[in-house]
Short mmCIF file of C-alpha atoms and ligand atoms in Angstrom, two decimals:
data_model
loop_
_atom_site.label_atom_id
_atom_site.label_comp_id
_atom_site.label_asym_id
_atom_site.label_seq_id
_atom_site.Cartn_x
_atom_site.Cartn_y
_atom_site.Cartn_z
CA UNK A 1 -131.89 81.38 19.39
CA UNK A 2 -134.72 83.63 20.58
CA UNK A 3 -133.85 85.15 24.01
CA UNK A 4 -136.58 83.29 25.99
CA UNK A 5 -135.48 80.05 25.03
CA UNK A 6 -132.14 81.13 25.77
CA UNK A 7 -133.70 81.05 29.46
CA UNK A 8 -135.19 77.96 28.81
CA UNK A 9 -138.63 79.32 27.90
CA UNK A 10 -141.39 79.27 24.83
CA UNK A 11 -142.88 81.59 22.83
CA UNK A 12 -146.51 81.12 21.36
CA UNK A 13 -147.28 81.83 17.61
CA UNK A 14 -148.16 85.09 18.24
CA UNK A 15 -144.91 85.67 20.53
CA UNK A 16 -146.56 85.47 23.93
CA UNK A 17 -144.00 84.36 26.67
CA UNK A 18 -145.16 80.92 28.03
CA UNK A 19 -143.89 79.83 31.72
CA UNK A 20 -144.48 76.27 32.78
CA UNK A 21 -147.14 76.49 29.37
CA UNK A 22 -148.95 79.27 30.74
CA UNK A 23 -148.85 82.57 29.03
CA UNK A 24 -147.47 85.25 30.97
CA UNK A 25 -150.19 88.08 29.77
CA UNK A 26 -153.00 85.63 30.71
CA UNK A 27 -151.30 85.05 34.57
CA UNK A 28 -150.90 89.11 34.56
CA UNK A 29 -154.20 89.83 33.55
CA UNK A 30 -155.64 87.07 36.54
CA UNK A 31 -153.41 87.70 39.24
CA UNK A 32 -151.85 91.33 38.67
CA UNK A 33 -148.20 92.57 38.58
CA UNK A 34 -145.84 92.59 39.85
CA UNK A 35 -145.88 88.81 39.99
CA UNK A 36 -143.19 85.98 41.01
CA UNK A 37 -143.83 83.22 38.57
CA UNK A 38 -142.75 80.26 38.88
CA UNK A 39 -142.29 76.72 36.76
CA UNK A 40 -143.30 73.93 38.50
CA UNK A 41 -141.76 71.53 36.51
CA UNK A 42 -138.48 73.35 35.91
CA UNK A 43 -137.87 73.31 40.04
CA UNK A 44 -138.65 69.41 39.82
CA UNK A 45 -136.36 68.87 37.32
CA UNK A 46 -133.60 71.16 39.21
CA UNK A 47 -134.13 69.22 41.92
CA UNK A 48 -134.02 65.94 40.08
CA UNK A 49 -130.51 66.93 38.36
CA UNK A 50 -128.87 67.31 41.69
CA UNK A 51 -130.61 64.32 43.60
CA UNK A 52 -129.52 62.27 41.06
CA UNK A 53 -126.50 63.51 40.01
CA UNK A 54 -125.13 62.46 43.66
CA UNK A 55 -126.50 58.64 42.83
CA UNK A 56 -124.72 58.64 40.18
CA UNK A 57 -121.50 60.33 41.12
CA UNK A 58 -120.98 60.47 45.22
CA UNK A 59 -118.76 57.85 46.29
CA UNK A 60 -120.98 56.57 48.86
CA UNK A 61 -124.66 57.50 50.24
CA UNK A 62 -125.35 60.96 49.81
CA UNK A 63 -128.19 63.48 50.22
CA UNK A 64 -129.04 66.35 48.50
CA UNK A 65 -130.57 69.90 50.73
CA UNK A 66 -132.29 72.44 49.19
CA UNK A 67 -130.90 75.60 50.87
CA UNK A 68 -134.24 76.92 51.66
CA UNK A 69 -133.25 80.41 52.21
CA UNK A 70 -133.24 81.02 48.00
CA UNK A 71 -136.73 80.94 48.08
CA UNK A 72 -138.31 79.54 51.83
CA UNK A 73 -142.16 79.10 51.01
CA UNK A 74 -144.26 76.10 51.77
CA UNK A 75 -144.10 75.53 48.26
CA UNK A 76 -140.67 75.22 47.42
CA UNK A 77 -140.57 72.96 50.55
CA UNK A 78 -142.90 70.93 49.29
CA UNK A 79 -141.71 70.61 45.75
CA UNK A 80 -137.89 69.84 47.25
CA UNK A 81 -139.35 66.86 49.38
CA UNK A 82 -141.06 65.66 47.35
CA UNK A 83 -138.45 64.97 45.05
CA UNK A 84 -135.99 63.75 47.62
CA UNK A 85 -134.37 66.41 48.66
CA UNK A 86 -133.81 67.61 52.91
CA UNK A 87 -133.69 71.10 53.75
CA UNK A 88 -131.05 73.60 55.06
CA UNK A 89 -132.69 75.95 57.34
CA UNK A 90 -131.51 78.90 59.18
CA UNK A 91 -134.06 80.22 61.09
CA UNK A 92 -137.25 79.08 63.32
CA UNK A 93 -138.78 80.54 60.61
CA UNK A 94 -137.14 78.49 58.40
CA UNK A 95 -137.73 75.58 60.39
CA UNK A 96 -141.48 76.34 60.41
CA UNK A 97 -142.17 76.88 57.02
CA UNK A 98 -140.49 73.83 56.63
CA UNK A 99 -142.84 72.11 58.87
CA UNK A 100 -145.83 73.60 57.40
CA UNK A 101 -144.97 71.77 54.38
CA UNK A 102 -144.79 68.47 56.29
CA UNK A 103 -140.79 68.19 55.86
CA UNK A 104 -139.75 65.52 58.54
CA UNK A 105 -137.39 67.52 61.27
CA UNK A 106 -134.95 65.00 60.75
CA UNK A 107 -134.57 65.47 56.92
CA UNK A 108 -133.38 69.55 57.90
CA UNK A 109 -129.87 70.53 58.52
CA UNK A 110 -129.60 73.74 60.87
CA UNK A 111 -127.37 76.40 59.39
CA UNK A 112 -126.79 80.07 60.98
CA UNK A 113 -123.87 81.98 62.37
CA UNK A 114 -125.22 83.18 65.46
CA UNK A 115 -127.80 81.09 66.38
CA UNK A 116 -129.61 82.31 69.87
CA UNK A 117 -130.38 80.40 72.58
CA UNK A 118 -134.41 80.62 71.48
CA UNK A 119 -132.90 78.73 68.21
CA UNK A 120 -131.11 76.24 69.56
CA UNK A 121 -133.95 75.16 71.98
CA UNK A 122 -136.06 75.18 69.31
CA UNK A 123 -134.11 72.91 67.11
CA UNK A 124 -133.39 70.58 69.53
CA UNK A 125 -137.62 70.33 70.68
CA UNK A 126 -138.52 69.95 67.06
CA UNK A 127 -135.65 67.10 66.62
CA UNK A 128 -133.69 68.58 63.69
CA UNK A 129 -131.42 66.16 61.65
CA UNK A 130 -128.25 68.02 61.74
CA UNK A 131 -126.85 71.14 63.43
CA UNK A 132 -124.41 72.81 61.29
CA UNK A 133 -122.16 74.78 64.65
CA UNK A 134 -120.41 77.77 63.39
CA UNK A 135 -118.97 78.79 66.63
CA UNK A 136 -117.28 78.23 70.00
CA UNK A 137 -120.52 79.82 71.36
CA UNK A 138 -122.94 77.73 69.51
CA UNK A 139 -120.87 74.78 70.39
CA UNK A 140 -120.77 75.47 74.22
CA UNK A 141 -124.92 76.18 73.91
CA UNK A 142 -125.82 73.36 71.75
CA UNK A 143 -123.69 71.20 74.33
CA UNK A 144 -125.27 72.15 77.53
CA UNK A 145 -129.15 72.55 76.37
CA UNK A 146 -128.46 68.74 74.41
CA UNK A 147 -127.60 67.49 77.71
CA UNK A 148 -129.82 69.32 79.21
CA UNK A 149 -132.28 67.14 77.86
CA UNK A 150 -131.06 64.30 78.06
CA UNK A 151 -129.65 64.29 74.41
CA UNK A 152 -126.70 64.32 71.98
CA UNK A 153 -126.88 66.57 69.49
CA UNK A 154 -125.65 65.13 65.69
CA UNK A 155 -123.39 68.12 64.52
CA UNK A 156 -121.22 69.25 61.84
CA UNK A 157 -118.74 71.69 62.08
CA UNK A 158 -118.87 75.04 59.46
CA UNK A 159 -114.93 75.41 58.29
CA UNK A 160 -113.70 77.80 56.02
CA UNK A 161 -111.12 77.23 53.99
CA UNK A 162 -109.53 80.19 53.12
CA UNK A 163 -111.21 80.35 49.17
CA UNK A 164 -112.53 83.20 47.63
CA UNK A 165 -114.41 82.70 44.44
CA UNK A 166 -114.94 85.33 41.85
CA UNK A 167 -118.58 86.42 42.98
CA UNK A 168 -119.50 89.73 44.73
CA UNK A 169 -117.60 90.12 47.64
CA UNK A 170 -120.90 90.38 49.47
CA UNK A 171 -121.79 86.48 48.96
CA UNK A 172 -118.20 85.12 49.30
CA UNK A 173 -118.43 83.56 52.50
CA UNK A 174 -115.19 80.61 52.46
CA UNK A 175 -112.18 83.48 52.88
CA UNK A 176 -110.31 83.68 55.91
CA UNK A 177 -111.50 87.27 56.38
CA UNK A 178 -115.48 86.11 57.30
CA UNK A 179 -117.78 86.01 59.75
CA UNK A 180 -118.84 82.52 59.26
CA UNK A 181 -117.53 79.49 60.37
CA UNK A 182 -113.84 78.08 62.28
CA UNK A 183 -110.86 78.89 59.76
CA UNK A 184 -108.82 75.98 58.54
CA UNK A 185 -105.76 78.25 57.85
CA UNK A 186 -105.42 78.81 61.83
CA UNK A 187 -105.83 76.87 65.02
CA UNK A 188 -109.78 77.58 65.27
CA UNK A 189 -111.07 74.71 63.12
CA UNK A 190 -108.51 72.09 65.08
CA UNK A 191 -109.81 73.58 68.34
CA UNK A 192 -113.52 73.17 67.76
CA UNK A 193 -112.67 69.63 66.34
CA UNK A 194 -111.35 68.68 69.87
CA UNK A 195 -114.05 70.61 71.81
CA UNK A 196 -116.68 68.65 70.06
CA UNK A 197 -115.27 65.35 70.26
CA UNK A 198 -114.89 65.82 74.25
CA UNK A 199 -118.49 67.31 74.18
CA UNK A 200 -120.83 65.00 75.54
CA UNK A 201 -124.38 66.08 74.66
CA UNK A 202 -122.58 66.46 70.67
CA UNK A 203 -122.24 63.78 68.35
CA UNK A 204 -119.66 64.96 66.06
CA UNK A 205 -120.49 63.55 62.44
CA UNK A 206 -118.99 65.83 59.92
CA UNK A 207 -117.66 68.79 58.24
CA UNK A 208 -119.40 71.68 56.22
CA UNK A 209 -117.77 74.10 54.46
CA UNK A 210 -119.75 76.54 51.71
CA UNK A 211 -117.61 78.82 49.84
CA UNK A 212 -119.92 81.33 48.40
CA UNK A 213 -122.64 82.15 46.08
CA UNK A 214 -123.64 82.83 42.07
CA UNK A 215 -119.91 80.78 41.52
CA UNK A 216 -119.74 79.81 37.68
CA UNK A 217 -116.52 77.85 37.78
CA UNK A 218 -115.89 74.77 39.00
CA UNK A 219 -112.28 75.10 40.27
CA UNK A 220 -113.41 77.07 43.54
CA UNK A 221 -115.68 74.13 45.08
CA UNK A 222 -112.67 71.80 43.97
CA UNK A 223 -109.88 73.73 46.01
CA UNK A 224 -112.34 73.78 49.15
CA UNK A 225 -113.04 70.34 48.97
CA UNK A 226 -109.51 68.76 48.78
CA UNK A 227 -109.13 71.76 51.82
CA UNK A 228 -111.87 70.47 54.15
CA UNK A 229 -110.40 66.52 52.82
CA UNK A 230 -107.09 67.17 54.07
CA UNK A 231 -107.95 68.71 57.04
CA UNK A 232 -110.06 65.58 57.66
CA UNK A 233 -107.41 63.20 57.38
CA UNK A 234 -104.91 65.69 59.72
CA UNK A 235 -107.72 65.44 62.60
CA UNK A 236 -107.81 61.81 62.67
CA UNK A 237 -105.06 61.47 65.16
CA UNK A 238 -107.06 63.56 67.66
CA UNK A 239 -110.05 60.47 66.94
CA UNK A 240 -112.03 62.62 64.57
CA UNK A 241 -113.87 60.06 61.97
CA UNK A 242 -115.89 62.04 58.99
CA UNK A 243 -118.99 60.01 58.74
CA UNK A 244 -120.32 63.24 56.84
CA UNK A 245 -118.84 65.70 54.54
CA UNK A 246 -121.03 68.73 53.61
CA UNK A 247 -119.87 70.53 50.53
CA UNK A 248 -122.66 73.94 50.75
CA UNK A 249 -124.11 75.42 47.35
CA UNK A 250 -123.16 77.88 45.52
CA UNK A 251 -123.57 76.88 41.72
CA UNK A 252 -124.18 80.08 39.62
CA UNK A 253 -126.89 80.44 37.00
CA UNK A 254 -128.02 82.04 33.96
CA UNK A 255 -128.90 85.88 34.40
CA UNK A 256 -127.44 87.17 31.15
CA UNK A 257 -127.19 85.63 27.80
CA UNK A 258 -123.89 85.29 28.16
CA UNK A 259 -123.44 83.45 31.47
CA UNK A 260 -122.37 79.50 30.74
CA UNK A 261 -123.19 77.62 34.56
CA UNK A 262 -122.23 74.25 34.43
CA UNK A 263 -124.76 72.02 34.44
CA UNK A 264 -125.48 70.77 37.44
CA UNK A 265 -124.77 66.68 36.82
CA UNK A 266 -121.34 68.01 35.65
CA UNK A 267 -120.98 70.43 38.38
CA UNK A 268 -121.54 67.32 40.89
CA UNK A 269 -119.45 64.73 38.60
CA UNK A 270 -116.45 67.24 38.77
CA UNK A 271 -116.78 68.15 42.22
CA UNK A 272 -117.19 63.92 43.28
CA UNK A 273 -114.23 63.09 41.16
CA UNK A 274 -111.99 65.57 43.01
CA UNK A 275 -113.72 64.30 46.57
CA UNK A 276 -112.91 60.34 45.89
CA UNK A 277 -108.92 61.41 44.54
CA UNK A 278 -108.65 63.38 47.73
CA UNK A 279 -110.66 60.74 50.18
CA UNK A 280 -108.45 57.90 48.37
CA UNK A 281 -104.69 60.23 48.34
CA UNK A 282 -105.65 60.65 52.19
CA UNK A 283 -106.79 56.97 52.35
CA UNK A 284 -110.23 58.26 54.29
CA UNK A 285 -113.52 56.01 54.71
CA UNK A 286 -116.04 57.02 52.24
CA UNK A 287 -118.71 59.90 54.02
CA UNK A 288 -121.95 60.49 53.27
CA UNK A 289 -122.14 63.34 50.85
CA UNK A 290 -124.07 66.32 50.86
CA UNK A 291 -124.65 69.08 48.64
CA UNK A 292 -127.11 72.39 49.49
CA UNK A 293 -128.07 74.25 46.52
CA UNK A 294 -130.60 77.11 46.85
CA UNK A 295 -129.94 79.09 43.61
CA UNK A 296 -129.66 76.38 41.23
CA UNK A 297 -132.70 74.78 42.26
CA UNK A 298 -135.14 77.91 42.02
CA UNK A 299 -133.60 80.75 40.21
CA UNK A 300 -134.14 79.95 36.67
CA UNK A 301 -137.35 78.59 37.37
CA UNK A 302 -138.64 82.42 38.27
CA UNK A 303 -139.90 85.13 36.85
CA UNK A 304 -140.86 88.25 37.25
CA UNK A 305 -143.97 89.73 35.97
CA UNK A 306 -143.92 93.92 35.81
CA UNK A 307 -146.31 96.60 33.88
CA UNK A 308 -145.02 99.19 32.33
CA UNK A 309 -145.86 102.97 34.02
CA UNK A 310 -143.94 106.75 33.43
CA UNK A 311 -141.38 106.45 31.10
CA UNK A 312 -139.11 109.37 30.68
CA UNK A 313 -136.68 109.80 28.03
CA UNK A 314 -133.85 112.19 28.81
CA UNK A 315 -132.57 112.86 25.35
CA UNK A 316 -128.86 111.32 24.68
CA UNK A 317 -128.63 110.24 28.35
CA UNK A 318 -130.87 107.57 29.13
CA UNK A 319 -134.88 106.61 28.96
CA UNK A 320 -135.92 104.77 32.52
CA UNK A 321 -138.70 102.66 31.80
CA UNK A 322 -140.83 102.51 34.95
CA UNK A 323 -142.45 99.23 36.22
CA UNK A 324 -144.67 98.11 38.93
CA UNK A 325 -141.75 96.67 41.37
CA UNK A 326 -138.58 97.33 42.42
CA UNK A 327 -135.98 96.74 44.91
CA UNK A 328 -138.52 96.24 47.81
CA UNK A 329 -139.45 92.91 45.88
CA UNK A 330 -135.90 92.48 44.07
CA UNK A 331 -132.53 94.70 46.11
CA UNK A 332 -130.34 91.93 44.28
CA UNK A 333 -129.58 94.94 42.06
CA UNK A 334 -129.30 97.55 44.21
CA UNK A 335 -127.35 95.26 47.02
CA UNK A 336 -125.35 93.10 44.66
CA UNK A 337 -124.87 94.58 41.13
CA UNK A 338 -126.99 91.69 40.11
CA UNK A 339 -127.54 92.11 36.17
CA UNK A 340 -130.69 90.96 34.78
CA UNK A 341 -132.14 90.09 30.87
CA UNK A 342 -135.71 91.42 30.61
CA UNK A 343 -138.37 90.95 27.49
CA UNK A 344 -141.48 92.14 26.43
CA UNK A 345 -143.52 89.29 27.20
CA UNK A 346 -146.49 89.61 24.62
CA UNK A 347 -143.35 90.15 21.96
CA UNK A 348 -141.03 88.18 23.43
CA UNK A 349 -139.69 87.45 20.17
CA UNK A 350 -139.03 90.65 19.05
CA UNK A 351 -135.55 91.36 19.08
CA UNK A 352 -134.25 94.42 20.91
CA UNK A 353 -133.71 97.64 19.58
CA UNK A 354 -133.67 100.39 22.21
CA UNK A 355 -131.47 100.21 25.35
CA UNK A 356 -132.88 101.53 28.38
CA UNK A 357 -132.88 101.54 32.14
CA UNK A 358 -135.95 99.49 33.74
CA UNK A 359 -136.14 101.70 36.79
CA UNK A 360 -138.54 100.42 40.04
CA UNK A 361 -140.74 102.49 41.77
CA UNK A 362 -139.29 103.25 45.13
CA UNK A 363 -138.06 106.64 46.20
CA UNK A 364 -134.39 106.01 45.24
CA UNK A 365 -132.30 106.96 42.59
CA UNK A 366 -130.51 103.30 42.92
CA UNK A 367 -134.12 101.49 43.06
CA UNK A 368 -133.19 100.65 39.07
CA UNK A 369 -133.73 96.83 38.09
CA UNK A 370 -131.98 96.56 34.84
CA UNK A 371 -129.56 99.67 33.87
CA UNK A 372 -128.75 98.23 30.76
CA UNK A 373 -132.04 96.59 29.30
CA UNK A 374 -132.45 95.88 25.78
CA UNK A 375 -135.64 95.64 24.63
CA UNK A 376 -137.81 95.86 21.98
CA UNK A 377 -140.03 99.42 21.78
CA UNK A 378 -141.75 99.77 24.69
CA UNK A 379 -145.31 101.45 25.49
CA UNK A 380 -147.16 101.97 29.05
CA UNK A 381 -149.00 99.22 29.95
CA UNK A 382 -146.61 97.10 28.00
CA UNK A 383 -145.58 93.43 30.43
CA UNK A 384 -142.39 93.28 31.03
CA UNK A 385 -140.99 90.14 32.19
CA UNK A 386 -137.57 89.62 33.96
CA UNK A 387 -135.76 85.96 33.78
CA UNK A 388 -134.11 84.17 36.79
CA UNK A 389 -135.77 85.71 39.75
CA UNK A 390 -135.92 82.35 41.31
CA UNK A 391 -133.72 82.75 44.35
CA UNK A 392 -133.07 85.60 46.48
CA UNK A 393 -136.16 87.97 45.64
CA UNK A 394 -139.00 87.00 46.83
CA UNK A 395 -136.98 85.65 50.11
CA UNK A 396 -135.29 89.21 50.58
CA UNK A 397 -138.27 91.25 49.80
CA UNK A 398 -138.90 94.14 52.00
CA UNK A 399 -141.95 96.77 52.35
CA UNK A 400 -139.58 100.13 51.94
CA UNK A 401 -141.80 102.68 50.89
CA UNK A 402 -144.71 100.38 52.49
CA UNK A 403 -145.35 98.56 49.20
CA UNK A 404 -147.10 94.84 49.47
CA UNK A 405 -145.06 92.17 48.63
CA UNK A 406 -146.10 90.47 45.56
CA UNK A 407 -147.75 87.12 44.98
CA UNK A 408 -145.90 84.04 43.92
CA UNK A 409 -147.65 81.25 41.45
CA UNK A 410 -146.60 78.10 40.65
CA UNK A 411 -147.61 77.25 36.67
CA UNK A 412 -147.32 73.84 35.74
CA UNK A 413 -148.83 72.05 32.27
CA UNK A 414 -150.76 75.84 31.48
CA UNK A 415 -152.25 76.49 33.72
CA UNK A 416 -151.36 78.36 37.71
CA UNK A 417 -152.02 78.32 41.26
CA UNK A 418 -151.34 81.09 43.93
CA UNK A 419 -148.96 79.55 46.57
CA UNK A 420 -148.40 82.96 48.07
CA UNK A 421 -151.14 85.41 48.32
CA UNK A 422 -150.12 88.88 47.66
CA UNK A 423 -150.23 90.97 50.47
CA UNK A 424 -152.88 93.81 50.79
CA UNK A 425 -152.45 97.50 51.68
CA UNK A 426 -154.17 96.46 55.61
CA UNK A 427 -151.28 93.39 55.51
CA UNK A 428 -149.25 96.30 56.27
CA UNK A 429 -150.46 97.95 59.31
CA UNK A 430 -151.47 94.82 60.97
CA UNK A 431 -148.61 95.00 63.55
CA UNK A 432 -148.87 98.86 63.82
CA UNK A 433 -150.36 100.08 67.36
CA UNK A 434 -151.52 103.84 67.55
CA UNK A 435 -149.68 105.74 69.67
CA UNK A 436 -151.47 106.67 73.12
CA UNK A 437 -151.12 109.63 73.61
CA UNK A 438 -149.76 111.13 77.14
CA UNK A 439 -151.73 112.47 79.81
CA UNK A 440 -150.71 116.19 79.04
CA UNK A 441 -151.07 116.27 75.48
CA UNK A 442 -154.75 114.83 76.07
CA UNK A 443 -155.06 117.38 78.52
CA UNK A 444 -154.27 120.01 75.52
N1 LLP B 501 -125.37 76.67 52.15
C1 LLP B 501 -125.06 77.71 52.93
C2 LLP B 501 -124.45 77.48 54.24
C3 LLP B 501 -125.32 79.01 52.48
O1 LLP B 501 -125.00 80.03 53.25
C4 LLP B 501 -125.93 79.20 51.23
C5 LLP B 501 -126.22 80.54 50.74
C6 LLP B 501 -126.26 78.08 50.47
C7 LLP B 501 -125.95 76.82 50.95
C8 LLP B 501 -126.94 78.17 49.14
O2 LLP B 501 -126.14 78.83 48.18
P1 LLP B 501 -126.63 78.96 46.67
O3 LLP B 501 -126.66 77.58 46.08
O4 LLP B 501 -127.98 79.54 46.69
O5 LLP B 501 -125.64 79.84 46.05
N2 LLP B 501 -128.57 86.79 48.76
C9 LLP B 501 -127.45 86.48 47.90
C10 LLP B 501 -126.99 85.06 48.07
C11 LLP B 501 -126.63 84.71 49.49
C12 LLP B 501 -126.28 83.27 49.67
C13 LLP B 501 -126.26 82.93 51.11
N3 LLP B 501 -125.95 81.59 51.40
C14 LLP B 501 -127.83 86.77 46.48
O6 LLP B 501 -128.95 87.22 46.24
O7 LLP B 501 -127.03 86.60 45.57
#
């Protein structure tokens, strides 16, 4: 199998790389590089596998969230609503975009481990479905502006089980040593339970628990569930009922050739098998289930357009192929480790026969995309395209070295649409103020 198609996309005749039927030299060529592509249909159909995966396979109602954070555009929100899917949100910004794309308040669910009091307000004026409360603090907050207002906030409580999945240590987020959420293996998570129940402007619904990030195996989200089950069913003498159980994202995808996700309808089948054993061995009433994936619904359904610049070859070390990016538009290398698969996208099915670094253009020796790219020969002005830039690039982009960010498109049936203008060099100094200078140096 060629490599694109490996990655779930075509090649033309004459081996042009085609996303959502568009070819990638033709979106280049009209919008510039670098450039976040994206197929349309592909983040439907994610959507679709997940939405009704949990039809199929919850026990009871369910609802699935598109953890917004992967890729938070009005865009994405649009495209997740639109096919059925709420929101988790962590920020008023968050919340906003959110808005913008005329997602209902009630269909978002309010994530965020230190959420200030501006937050909380906020949440509770725009009327969001669920708060997810990480914290004693939050709780106390949440409690007092709810009633406040004359209002009961619904709430779930973030618990972490004590799991850590194999993933960088920087996006495991369910082991006891971590700054999110009350810890099942100690007193906190029986403690908040009580607090809420006796809180009178909460309305205690549920549990949440999300375990971590990029996970490839099923057997993590299994353990955490029958965790957060048993837990559950060990509250109920203090009155707890869970109406709700929240199960987070996490589900890994494709980067390299060689990664092998679960799909996600087996990924959900596996996971609801394991929650109706545990809800039945516990003999609990059936919740509603929810799942938030933010990586499997937009990762694979990026990519990243880059032109080839400088390209130095340091004979029998390396040869860095420069491109147009770099980790102010993707630090999931340079942060994580992340490894990447990169073609040429006018040969995109020429096989590889060079190795070599595709380095980014910042001032860092680190700012390198893919160390170990294999590609076909490359030339300057050659288009380089890198799969699976979905989730977590665009979102964490930054302007070090006071580069614009890039513009995203959405390509559906061959043809594109800006949903995100680039940003221009004046973009950049719009918040800037000069300096005024002192009375004594204008006196100079
Ligand atoms: N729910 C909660 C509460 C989360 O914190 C996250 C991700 C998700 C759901 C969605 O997880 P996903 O399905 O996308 O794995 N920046 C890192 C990933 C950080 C994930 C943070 N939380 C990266 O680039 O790998």
């Amino acid at each position: 199998m060629q490599l694109p198609q490996r990655f779930g996309f075509d090649v033309d005749p004459s081996g042009n790389l085609l996303i959502g039927g568009a070819a990638a030299a033709g979106l280049a060529a009209r919008f510039g590089t670098p450039l976040h592509v994206l197929d349309e249909a592909r983040v439907r159909a994610n959507c679709r596998a997940y939405v009704e995966a949990l039809r199929r396979y919850a026990p009871g109602p369910s609802r699935a969230l598109f953890a917004s954070k992967a890729l938070c555009i009005v865009a994405t929100c649009q495209l997740a609503y639109d096919e059925g899917m709420g929101l988790d949100v962590v920020s008023i910004g968050e919340i906003y975009t959110a808005l913008q794309a005329r997602v209902p308040a009630d269909a978002l669910v309010f994530h965020g481990s230190n959420k200030t009091p501006e937050e909380i307000a906020y949440g509770l004026e725009v009327g969001v479905g669920r708060f997810v409360v990480d914290n004693e603090y939050e709780l106390g907050l949440l409690d007092r502006f709810a009633r406040e207002r004359g209002r009961r906030a619904d709430v779930l409580l973030r618990v972490t089980p004590g799991i850590e999945p194999h993933t960088h240590r920087a996006i495991q987020t369910g082991g006891v040593d971590s700054k999110f959420g009350f810890g099942l293996l100690g007193p906190d998570a029986e403690r908040a339970v009580r607090l809420a129940l006796d809180a009178p402007g909460l309305r205690l619904r549920g549990l949440h628990c999300h375990i971590g990030s990029q996970i490839l195996d099923v057997e993590p989200f299994l353990l955490a569930a029958r965790a957060v089950i048993a837990f559950a069913a060990e509250m109920r003498g203090a009155g707890f009922v869970m109406d709700e159980l929240n199960l987070g994202g996490g589900l890994g995808i494709r980067y390299r050739p060689e990664h092998e996700p679960p799909a996600p309808a087996v990924f959900v089948h596996d996971l609801m098998e394991t929650v109706r054993d545990s809800l039945a061995r516990h003999r609990l009433p059936t919740p509603t289930v929810y799942l938030e994936p933010g990586r499997s619904i937009v990762g694979d359904a990026g990519v990243t357009l880059y032109t080839v610049g400088a390209i130095k070859a340091i004979p029998g070390v390396r040869t860095y192929v420069s491109v147009d990016g770099g980790m102010y538009e993707n630090p999931r290398p340079a942060l994580y480790d992340a490894r990447y698969t990169a073609v040429v996208a006018t040969r995109a099915a020429e096989p590889p026969s060079r190795r070599v670094a595709l380095a980014g253009r910042c001032c860092e020796s680190g700012d390198v995309l893919i160390w170990e790219a294999d590609l076909p020969e490359v030339r300057e002005g050659d288009l380089v395209a890198v799969f699976s830039t979905g989730a977590y690039t665009y979102s964490m982009a930054s302007n070090y070295n006071r580069y614009p960010r890039p513009a995203v498109v959405c390509a559906r049936d061959g043809s594109a649409q800006i949903v995100v203008e680039r940003e221009t060099t004046a973009d950049l100094v719009r918040h800037d103020r000069p300096l005024v200078p002192s009375p004594a140096a204008r006196a100079r």
